[in-house]
Amino acid sequence: MKIFVCIKQVPDTETKIKISPDQTGIEAAGIKWVMNPYDEYAVEEANKLRDANPGSQVWVLSVGPKARVVESLRTALAMGSDEAIVVNAEGLDSFATAKALAEVIKAEGGAKVIFSGKLAIDDNASSVSQMMAEFLGVPHTTVVSKFAFTPESVTVERDIEGGAKEVVQMMTPAVVAANKGLNMPRYASLPGIMKAKKKTIKEIEFASLNIPATDIKVKYSGMTLPAEKPAVKMISGDAAAQASELVKLLRDEAKVL
Amino acid sequence: MGKVLVFAEHTNGKLKRSSIELIQAAAKSGNTVVAVAFGAHAADVTAAMGHNGANEAHIVKDAALDAYNPESFTANIVAIINKVQPSIVLASASSTGKDLFPRVAARLNTGVASDCTELKISGDNVTAVKPMYSGKAFATVNFENSPIKIVLMRANQLPVEAADTAKTANVVEHAAAATDLKTLIKEIVKGASEKLDLTEANIIVSGGRGLKEAGNFKMLNDLADVLGATVGASRAVVDAGWVGHGMQVGQTGKTVAPTLYIAVGISGAIQHLAGMSGSKVIVAINNDANAPIFQKATYGIVGDAFDIVPKLTEEFKKALHH
Ligand SMILES: Cc1cc2nc3c(=O)[nH]c(=O)nc-3n(C[C@H](O)[C@H](O)[C@H](O)COP(=O)(O)OP(=O)(O)OC[C@H]3O[C@@H](n4cnc5c(N)ncnc54)[C@H](O)[C@@H]3O)c2cc1C
Ligand SMILES: Cc1cc2nc3c(=O)[nH]c(=O)nc-3n(C[C@H](O)[C@H](O)[C@H](O)COP(=O)(O)OP(=O)(O)OC[C@H]3O[C@@H](n4cnc5c(N)ncnc54)[C@H](O)[C@@H]3O)c2cc1C
C-alpha cells in the first residue's frame, strides 16, 4: 500500500528572525531551516507502518520553494522514506497548500493513510491536514498520540483538553495528524544519508496543478516583532518578605488577582 | 451590517468563558449575532447566549452531538452557516475549534485565520492578529476570496463584561444533519484533572526540573488550589515522567495565554517560552539569578522554590480569603 507523509520546512525555533521590508513575511536569508518537529513523528509512524506491512511504500511530499525544501525531503529519505515529491511554490496559504497536497496525492493514485504533523511551528495554524482531508473526501483526526492499523480502518488516540483522550476509529483512507508522544523518531543513519543523496526527488511546478489564484484565502500584513517587555522587577528580601511583596504587586500594581 | 455567527462551546450546558468572550465581541460590533450550540444540553445555554448579546440562539439538540466528531460537526455547522449566511464566523481556537473549522472552511471554499489573539470587526470586515514563529512575531491576517471570514481566537484574549439578564435571544431549533460517518468516536478517556485546561486557564502555576522530583508537584497543586489555577510543566519534567504530557507548556506542548503565569524552577528555554510568552503577567521563581526566564518575566524572585512557594500559598490565602 501507499502511505503519504506531508512535511513542511520551517525556521528552527532558535533562529533569529527578521521581518521583511514589506512586512508580509520574514527574510529567508540567514534562517536555519528544519523539518517541522511534528512531521518527524509523522515520518516515523509512516516508516513503522510500512515496515509492518511488506510491499508498502512511504512517499514524502512537501510544498515550498524547491531549492531549500528538498533538504527536508532528503532528511525524510535518510530516515527511511522511499520516495519524495516537491511541489515548487511560494506565497501559498494553508488552503492552497492543502489543495496542492490533495491534488498530488490524487494524481499519484491515492494513499491508504496520509500522515502530517498536528501543526507547523511557524504559522501555528493547524489547518492544512484537515483541509487536505476535506479536499480528498476522507476522514481525519488531529493531535494523534497513538496509532493502530488494519486494512479497513485505523484506530487512533487523540489528545484533547484537560488531559483527556478520545479513541477514534476511521475508515481508510484517512488523514492522521501526529502529536508528540506518538513515537520516538529515528535518527537518519549514515547509510540512509548516503542513499538519500542518490535518490531522485520528483519535482512538480505548482502552476501545473491548475489551482486558481482565488484559492489563496488569507494574506499576512503588518508583521511586527513583539513590543519590548519592560524590564523585570526583581523582588528582594527573605522568602516571607518576597512572598508578601509579590502578592501585593500582583493585586495592586498588575491587578491580576 | 451583516451577521456574525459564533460557534458556542459548553460543558454540559454551561457556556465556556471563551465563547462568552466571542459573543460579547460580536455584539459590540453592531452586527446581528447568531450563536450556535450542539448537543443534548444545547437548550440550557440559550439564555446565557442572550444575556451576553446574542440575537438568535440556534441549537441542534441531539445527544449524538454531545461528543465531538469532525464529520458530524462539519455537516451540522455547514448546514447552519448555509441557512444563516453570516459574513463572519467566530470560534475558539480550542481543540474542537482548531480541528473543525479548517475542514468547514475547505467545504465552504473560504478562509480561516487560526490561533488569533486580537480581533477587529468593522461592518462585514474582520482582521485578526496572530502570533507566528512561536510568538517571535505578530502578523495581521487579511481575508481574500473569502465569502465567509472564519476567525479562531485563543481563550482569554477579549474582555468579558457582566451579562445582562434582561437581554434574550430568539431560539431556533434545527434537526441534526444526516451524515454518512466514516469516523467513530469509540471512547473518551477522562483526564486526571478536573481543572480548566491549560489553554483556557486564567492562572497557571508551572513547575520545572527545579522541583527535583515528582512528589514535589504537590506544593504547586496546593498553590494552584488557592488561586483557582491550573498546573503546567516544562518538557524536562514531562520527559522524566513526573507529570503527563497534557500538562506540558511550550513548542511541543500547549500554547497558553493566561492572565498570570507563575514559573517555578523553570530555566526558560526558548521552546518553553514559545508556549507561554503570551501570558499577560509572568512571575519567575528560580534560585539562579541568571536564568533566562527572568528576561521574559514581569516579576522575579531569586530564591529556593521550597522556601518561597509555601510562603506564597499562605500569602495568597490571606489576600484572597478575607
Ligand atoms: C518564510 C515564510 C513566508 C511566508 N509567506 C507567506 C505569504 O507571503 N503569504 C501567505 O499567505 N503565507 C505565507 N506563508 C505561510 C505558509 O506558506 C502557509 O501558511 C503554510 O504553508 C501553511 O502551513 P500552516 O502553517 O498553516 O500548516 P499547519 O496546518 O500548521 O501544518 C500542519 C501540517 O500540515 C503539513 N503541511 C503544512 N504545510 C505544508 C507544506 N507546505 N508542504 C507539506 N506539508 C505541509 C505538515 O505535515 C504540517 O505538520 C509563509 C510562510 C513562511 C515560512
Ligand atoms: C525540539 C524541542 C522541543 C522542545 N519543546 C519543549 C516544550 O514544549 N516545552 C518545554 O518546556 N521545553 C521544551 N523543550 C526543552 C527545553 O529546551 C528545555 O530543555 C526544558 O524546557 C528545560 O526544562 P526546565 O526548565 O524544567 O529544566 P532545566 O533547564 O533543568 O531548569 C531547571 C531550573 O530550575 C532552577 N532550580 C533548580 N533548583 C531550584 C530550586 N530549588 N528553586 C528554584 N529554582 C531551582 C535552575 O536554576 C534551572 O533554571 C524542547 C526542546 C527541543 C529540542
PDB file of C-alpha atoms in Angstrom, chain B residues 51-227:
ATOM      1  CA  HIS B  51     -27.704  37.606  28.245  1.00  0.00           C
ATOM      2  CA  ASN B  52     -24.310  38.051  26.603  1.00  0.00           C
ATOM      3  CA  GLY B  53     -25.664  39.710  23.483  1.00  0.00           C
ATOM      4  CA  ALA B  54     -26.758  37.035  21.000  1.00  0.00           C
ATOM      5  CA  ASN B  55     -29.858  37.979  18.982  1.00  0.00           C
ATOM      6  CA  GLU B  56     -30.516  34.438  17.881  1.00  0.00           C
ATOM      7  CA  ALA B  57     -29.630  31.152  19.556  1.00  0.00           C
ATOM      8  CA  HIS B  58     -29.511  28.255  17.109  1.00  0.00           C
ATOM      9  CA  ILE B  59     -29.363  24.785  18.582  1.00  0.00           C
ATOM     10  CA  VAL B  60     -29.188  21.190  17.423  1.00  0.00           C
ATOM     11  CA  LYS B  61     -30.470  19.306  20.459  1.00  0.00           C
ATOM     12  CA  ASP B  62     -29.127  15.883  19.656  1.00  0.00           C
ATOM     13  CA  ALA B  63     -27.220  13.640  22.048  1.00  0.00           C
ATOM     14  CA  ALA B  64     -25.279  12.305  19.057  1.00  0.00           C
ATOM     15  CA  LEU B  65     -23.570  15.721  19.055  1.00  0.00           C
ATOM     16  CA  ASP B  66     -22.526  15.587  22.728  1.00  0.00           C
ATOM     17  CA  ALA B  67     -19.126  14.248  21.809  1.00  0.00           C
ATOM     18  CA  TYR B  68     -17.142  15.968  19.075  1.00  0.00           C
ATOM     19  CA  ASN B  69     -16.997  14.105  15.769  1.00  0.00           C
ATOM     20  CA  PRO B  70     -15.318  16.043  12.930  1.00  0.00           C
ATOM     21  CA  GLU B  71     -17.669  14.701  10.270  1.00  0.00           C
ATOM     22  CA  SER B  72     -20.994  15.216  12.040  1.00  0.00           C
ATOM     23  CA  PHE B  73     -19.936  18.612  13.418  1.00  0.00           C
ATOM     24  CA  THR B  74     -18.759  19.731   9.971  1.00  0.00           C
ATOM     25  CA  ALA B  75     -22.058  18.673   8.374  1.00  0.00           C
ATOM     26  CA  ASN B  76     -24.155  20.389  11.065  1.00  0.00           C
ATOM     27  CA  ILE B  77     -22.241  23.649  11.262  1.00  0.00           C
ATOM     28  CA  VAL B  78     -22.049  23.920   7.468  1.00  0.00           C
ATOM     29  CA  ALA B  79     -25.822  23.359   7.212  1.00  0.00           C
ATOM     30  CA  ILE B  80     -26.491  26.161   9.713  1.00  0.00           C
ATOM     31  CA  ILE B  81     -23.972  28.516   8.092  1.00  0.00           C
ATOM     32  CA  ASN B  82     -25.678  27.932   4.740  1.00  0.00           C
ATOM     33  CA  LYS B  83     -29.048  28.852   6.260  1.00  0.00           C
ATOM     34  CA  VAL B  84     -27.888  31.832   8.318  1.00  0.00           C
ATOM     35  CA  GLN B  85     -25.482  33.230   5.659  1.00  0.00           C
ATOM     36  CA  PRO B  86     -23.171  35.074   8.060  1.00  0.00           C
ATOM     37  CA  SER B  87     -20.309  37.196   6.756  1.00  0.00           C
ATOM     38  CA  ILE B  88     -18.156  36.339   9.767  1.00  0.00           C
ATOM     39  CA  VAL B  89     -17.814  33.171  11.855  1.00  0.00           C
ATOM     40  CA  LEU B  90     -16.080  33.266  15.252  1.00  0.00           C
ATOM     41  CA  ALA B  91     -14.968  30.222  17.243  1.00  0.00           C
ATOM     42  CA  SER B  92     -12.429  29.378  19.903  1.00  0.00           C
ATOM     43  CA  ALA B  93      -9.008  28.074  18.957  1.00  0.00           C
ATOM     44  CA  SER B  94      -9.823  25.165  21.288  1.00  0.00           C
ATOM     45  CA  SER B  95      -9.069  21.554  20.413  1.00  0.00           C
ATOM     46  CA  THR B  96     -12.537  21.347  18.855  1.00  0.00           C
ATOM     47  CA  GLY B  97     -12.347  24.701  17.058  1.00  0.00           C
ATOM     48  CA  LYS B  98      -8.935  24.043  15.566  1.00  0.00           C
ATOM     49  CA  ASP B  99      -9.937  20.581  14.409  1.00  0.00           C
ATOM     50  CA  LEU B 100     -13.311  21.536  12.974  1.00  0.00           C
ATOM     51  CA  PHE B 101     -13.100  24.890  11.258  1.00  0.00           C
ATOM     52  CA  PRO B 102     -10.300  24.279   8.737  1.00  0.00           C
ATOM     53  CA  ARG B 103     -12.446  21.444   7.389  1.00  0.00           C
ATOM     54  CA  VAL B 104     -15.522  23.700   7.409  1.00  0.00           C
ATOM     55  CA  ALA B 105     -13.562  26.420   5.587  1.00  0.00           C
ATOM     56  CA  ALA B 106     -12.434  23.970   2.917  1.00  0.00           C
ATOM     57  CA  ARG B 107     -16.025  22.818   2.384  1.00  0.00           C
ATOM     58  CA  LEU B 108     -17.271  26.410   2.133  1.00  0.00           C
ATOM     59  CA  ASN B 109     -14.388  27.436  -0.149  1.00  0.00           C
ATOM     60  CA  THR B 110     -13.383  30.170   2.270  1.00  0.00           C
ATOM     61  CA  GLY B 111     -10.522  31.234   4.523  1.00  0.00           C
ATOM     62  CA  VAL B 112      -9.777  30.657   8.172  1.00  0.00           C
ATOM     63  CA  ALA B 113      -7.481  32.622  10.479  1.00  0.00           C
ATOM     64  CA  SER B 114      -6.387  30.263  13.217  1.00  0.00           C
ATOM     65  CA  ASP B 115      -4.966  30.857  16.698  1.00  0.00           C
ATOM     66  CA  CYS B 116      -5.589  34.614  16.818  1.00  0.00           C
ATOM     67  CA  THR B 117      -5.012  36.937  19.751  1.00  0.00           C
ATOM     68  CA  GLU B 118      -6.621  40.161  18.512  1.00  0.00           C
ATOM     69  CA  LEU B 119      -9.851  40.730  16.649  1.00  0.00           C
ATOM     70  CA  LYS B 120     -11.092  43.804  14.780  1.00  0.00           C
ATOM     71  CA  ILE B 121     -14.588  43.709  13.334  1.00  0.00           C
ATOM     72  CA  SER B 122     -15.788  46.603  11.270  1.00  0.00           C
ATOM     73  CA  GLY B 123     -19.071  46.039   9.478  1.00  0.00           C
ATOM     74  CA  ASP B 124     -18.721  42.936   7.332  1.00  0.00           C
ATOM     75  CA  ASN B 125     -14.974  43.053   7.570  1.00  0.00           C
ATOM     76  CA  VAL B 126     -12.683  41.421  10.021  1.00  0.00           C
ATOM     77  CA  THR B 127      -8.961  41.350  10.543  1.00  0.00           C
ATOM     78  CA  ALA B 128      -7.188  39.377  13.200  1.00  0.00           C
ATOM     79  CA  VAL B 129      -3.720  39.373  14.658  1.00  0.00           C
ATOM     80  CA  LYS B 130      -1.924  36.129  15.274  1.00  0.00           C
ATOM     81  CA  PRO B 131       1.416  35.237  16.822  1.00  0.00           C
ATOM     82  CA  MET B 132       3.832  33.478  14.482  1.00  0.00           C
ATOM     83  CA  TYR B 133       7.212  31.831  14.820  1.00  0.00           C
ATOM     84  CA  SER B 134       6.451  30.779  18.395  1.00  0.00           C
ATOM     85  CA  GLY B 135       5.477  34.299  19.442  1.00  0.00           C
ATOM     86  CA  LYS B 136       8.601  35.892  17.957  1.00  0.00           C
ATOM     87  CA  ALA B 137       6.445  37.923  15.552  1.00  0.00           C
ATOM     88  CA  PHE B 138       2.865  39.066  15.111  1.00  0.00           C
ATOM     89  CA  ALA B 139       1.009  39.316  11.802  1.00  0.00           C
ATOM     90  CA  THR B 140      -2.317  40.727  10.705  1.00  0.00           C
ATOM     91  CA  VAL B 141      -4.389  38.169   8.827  1.00  0.00           C
ATOM     92  CA  ASN B 142      -6.366  39.674   5.938  1.00  0.00           C
ATOM     93  CA  PHE B 143      -9.020  37.678   4.163  1.00  0.00           C
ATOM     94  CA  GLU B 144      -9.129  37.390   0.381  1.00  0.00           C
ATOM     95  CA  ASN B 145     -11.527  35.445  -1.819  1.00  0.00           C
ATOM     96  CA  SER B 146     -13.419  34.550   1.337  1.00  0.00           C
ATOM     97  CA  PRO B 147     -17.214  34.930   1.242  1.00  0.00           C
ATOM     98  CA  ILE B 148     -17.260  33.974   4.931  1.00  0.00           C
ATOM     99  CA  LYS B 149     -14.406  35.006   7.171  1.00  0.00           C
ATOM    100  CA  ILE B 150     -13.683  32.448   9.873  1.00  0.00           C
ATOM    101  CA  VAL B 151     -11.592  33.538  12.876  1.00  0.00           C
ATOM    102  CA  LEU B 152     -10.432  31.191  15.636  1.00  0.00           C
ATOM    103  CA  MET B 153      -9.491  33.090  18.794  1.00  0.00           C
ATOM    104  CA  ARG B 154      -7.321  31.922  21.665  1.00  0.00           C
ATOM    105  CA  ALA B 155      -9.104  31.987  25.034  1.00  0.00           C
ATOM    106  CA  ASN B 156      -8.645  34.899  27.477  1.00  0.00           C
ATOM    107  CA  GLN B 157      -7.796  37.475  24.788  1.00  0.00           C
ATOM    108  CA  LEU B 158     -11.015  39.509  24.874  1.00  0.00           C
ATOM    109  CA  PRO B 159     -12.665  41.276  27.802  1.00  0.00           C
ATOM    110  CA  VAL B 160     -15.802  39.889  29.401  1.00  0.00           C
ATOM    111  CA  GLU B 161     -18.359  42.191  30.932  1.00  0.00           C
ATOM    112  CA  ALA B 162     -21.226  41.260  33.248  1.00  0.00           C
ATOM    113  CA  ALA B 163     -24.106  39.556  31.446  1.00  0.00           C
ATOM    114  CA  ASP B 164     -27.370  41.480  31.095  1.00  0.00           C
ATOM    115  CA  THR B 165     -30.178  39.173  32.207  1.00  0.00           C
ATOM    116  CA  ALA B 166     -32.757  41.456  30.617  1.00  0.00           C
ATOM    117  CA  LYS B 167     -31.496  40.523  27.144  1.00  0.00           C
ATOM    118  CA  THR B 168     -32.814  37.428  25.432  1.00  0.00           C
ATOM    119  CA  ALA B 169     -32.217  35.601  22.169  1.00  0.00           C
ATOM    120  CA  ASN B 170     -34.740  34.076  19.775  1.00  0.00           C
ATOM    121  CA  VAL B 171     -34.276  30.343  19.919  1.00  0.00           C
ATOM    122  CA  VAL B 172     -34.178  28.461  16.614  1.00  0.00           C
ATOM    123  CA  GLU B 173     -34.034  24.688  16.689  1.00  0.00           C
ATOM    124  CA  HIS B 174     -32.521  22.645  13.851  1.00  0.00           C
ATOM    125  CA  ALA B 175     -32.818  18.946  13.146  1.00  0.00           C
ATOM    126  CA  ALA B 176     -29.482  17.184  13.013  1.00  0.00           C
ATOM    127  CA  ALA B 177     -27.995  16.979   9.519  1.00  0.00           C
ATOM    128  CA  ALA B 178     -27.850  13.469   8.128  1.00  0.00           C
ATOM    129  CA  THR B 179     -24.292  12.248   7.682  1.00  0.00           C
ATOM    130  CA  ASP B 180     -22.717   9.080   6.456  1.00  0.00           C
ATOM    131  CA  LEU B 181     -19.971   8.714   9.036  1.00  0.00           C
ATOM    132  CA  LYS B 182     -16.563   7.253   8.353  1.00  0.00           C
ATOM    133  CA  THR B 183     -15.359   8.338  11.783  1.00  0.00           C
ATOM    134  CA  LEU B 184     -16.463   6.730  15.012  1.00  0.00           C
ATOM    135  CA  ILE B 185     -15.605   8.060  18.469  1.00  0.00           C
ATOM    136  CA  LYS B 186     -15.204   4.816  20.370  1.00  0.00           C
ATOM    137  CA  GLU B 187     -14.333   6.076  23.794  1.00  0.00           C
ATOM    138  CA  ILE B 188     -13.460   9.207  25.728  1.00  0.00           C
ATOM    139  CA  VAL B 189     -10.851   8.657  28.401  1.00  0.00           C
ATOM    140  CA  LYS B 190     -11.312  11.357  31.027  1.00  0.00           C
ATOM    141  CA  GLY B 191      -8.251  13.312  32.031  1.00  0.00           C
ATOM    142  CA  ALA B 192      -6.887  13.237  35.545  1.00  0.00           C
ATOM    143  CA  SER B 193      -7.599  16.914  36.039  1.00  0.00           C
ATOM    144  CA  GLU B 194     -10.963  18.414  36.879  1.00  0.00           C
ATOM    145  CA  LYS B 195      -9.393  21.841  36.411  1.00  0.00           C
ATOM    146  CA  LEU B 196      -9.716  24.087  33.392  1.00  0.00           C
ATOM    147  CA  ASP B 197      -7.489  23.076  30.523  1.00  0.00           C
ATOM    148  CA  LEU B 198      -4.180  24.940  30.288  1.00  0.00           C
ATOM    149  CA  THR B 199      -5.283  26.595  27.055  1.00  0.00           C
ATOM    150  CA  GLU B 200      -8.299  28.114  28.802  1.00  0.00           C
ATOM    151  CA  ALA B 201      -6.876  28.755  32.263  1.00  0.00           C
ATOM    152  CA  ASN B 202      -6.711  32.307  33.528  1.00  0.00           C
ATOM    153  CA  ILE B 203      -3.962  31.484  36.030  1.00  0.00           C
ATOM    154  CA  ILE B 204      -1.259  28.831  35.554  1.00  0.00           C
ATOM    155  CA  VAL B 205       1.313  27.601  38.056  1.00  0.00           C
ATOM    156  CA  SER B 206       4.036  25.712  36.194  1.00  0.00           C
ATOM    157  CA  GLY B 207       6.871  23.593  37.517  1.00  0.00           C
ATOM    158  CA  GLY B 208      10.219  22.575  36.069  1.00  0.00           C
ATOM    159  CA  ARG B 209      13.180  20.418  36.927  1.00  0.00           C
ATOM    160  CA  GLY B 210      13.967  22.768  39.817  1.00  0.00           C
ATOM    161  CA  LEU B 211      11.257  20.907  41.757  1.00  0.00           C
ATOM    162  CA  LYS B 212      13.650  17.938  41.978  1.00  0.00           C
ATOM    163  CA  GLU B 213      11.064  15.123  41.959  1.00  0.00           C
ATOM    164  CA  ALA B 214       7.504  14.225  41.058  1.00  0.00           C
ATOM    165  CA  GLY B 215       6.180  14.292  44.636  1.00  0.00           C
ATOM    166  CA  ASN B 216       7.087  17.978  44.975  1.00  0.00           C
ATOM    167  CA  PHE B 217       4.390  18.930  42.481  1.00  0.00           C
ATOM    168  CA  LYS B 218       2.058  18.687  45.494  1.00  0.00           C
ATOM    169  CA  MET B 219       3.487  22.046  46.567  1.00  0.00           C
ATOM    170  CA  LEU B 220       2.372  23.535  43.231  1.00  0.00           C
ATOM    171  CA  ASN B 221      -1.041  21.871  43.431  1.00  0.00           C
ATOM    172  CA  ASP B 222      -1.591  23.479  46.839  1.00  0.00           C
ATOM    173  CA  LEU B 223      -0.678  26.896  45.457  1.00  0.00           C
ATOM    174  CA  ALA B 224      -2.898  26.313  42.412  1.00  0.00           C
ATOM    175  CA  ASP B 225      -5.852  25.303  44.584  1.00  0.00           C
ATOM    176  CA  VAL B 226      -5.692  28.588  46.493  1.00  0.00           C
ATOM    177  CA  LEU B 227      -5.520  30.559  43.231  1.00  0.00           C
TER     178      LEU B 227
END
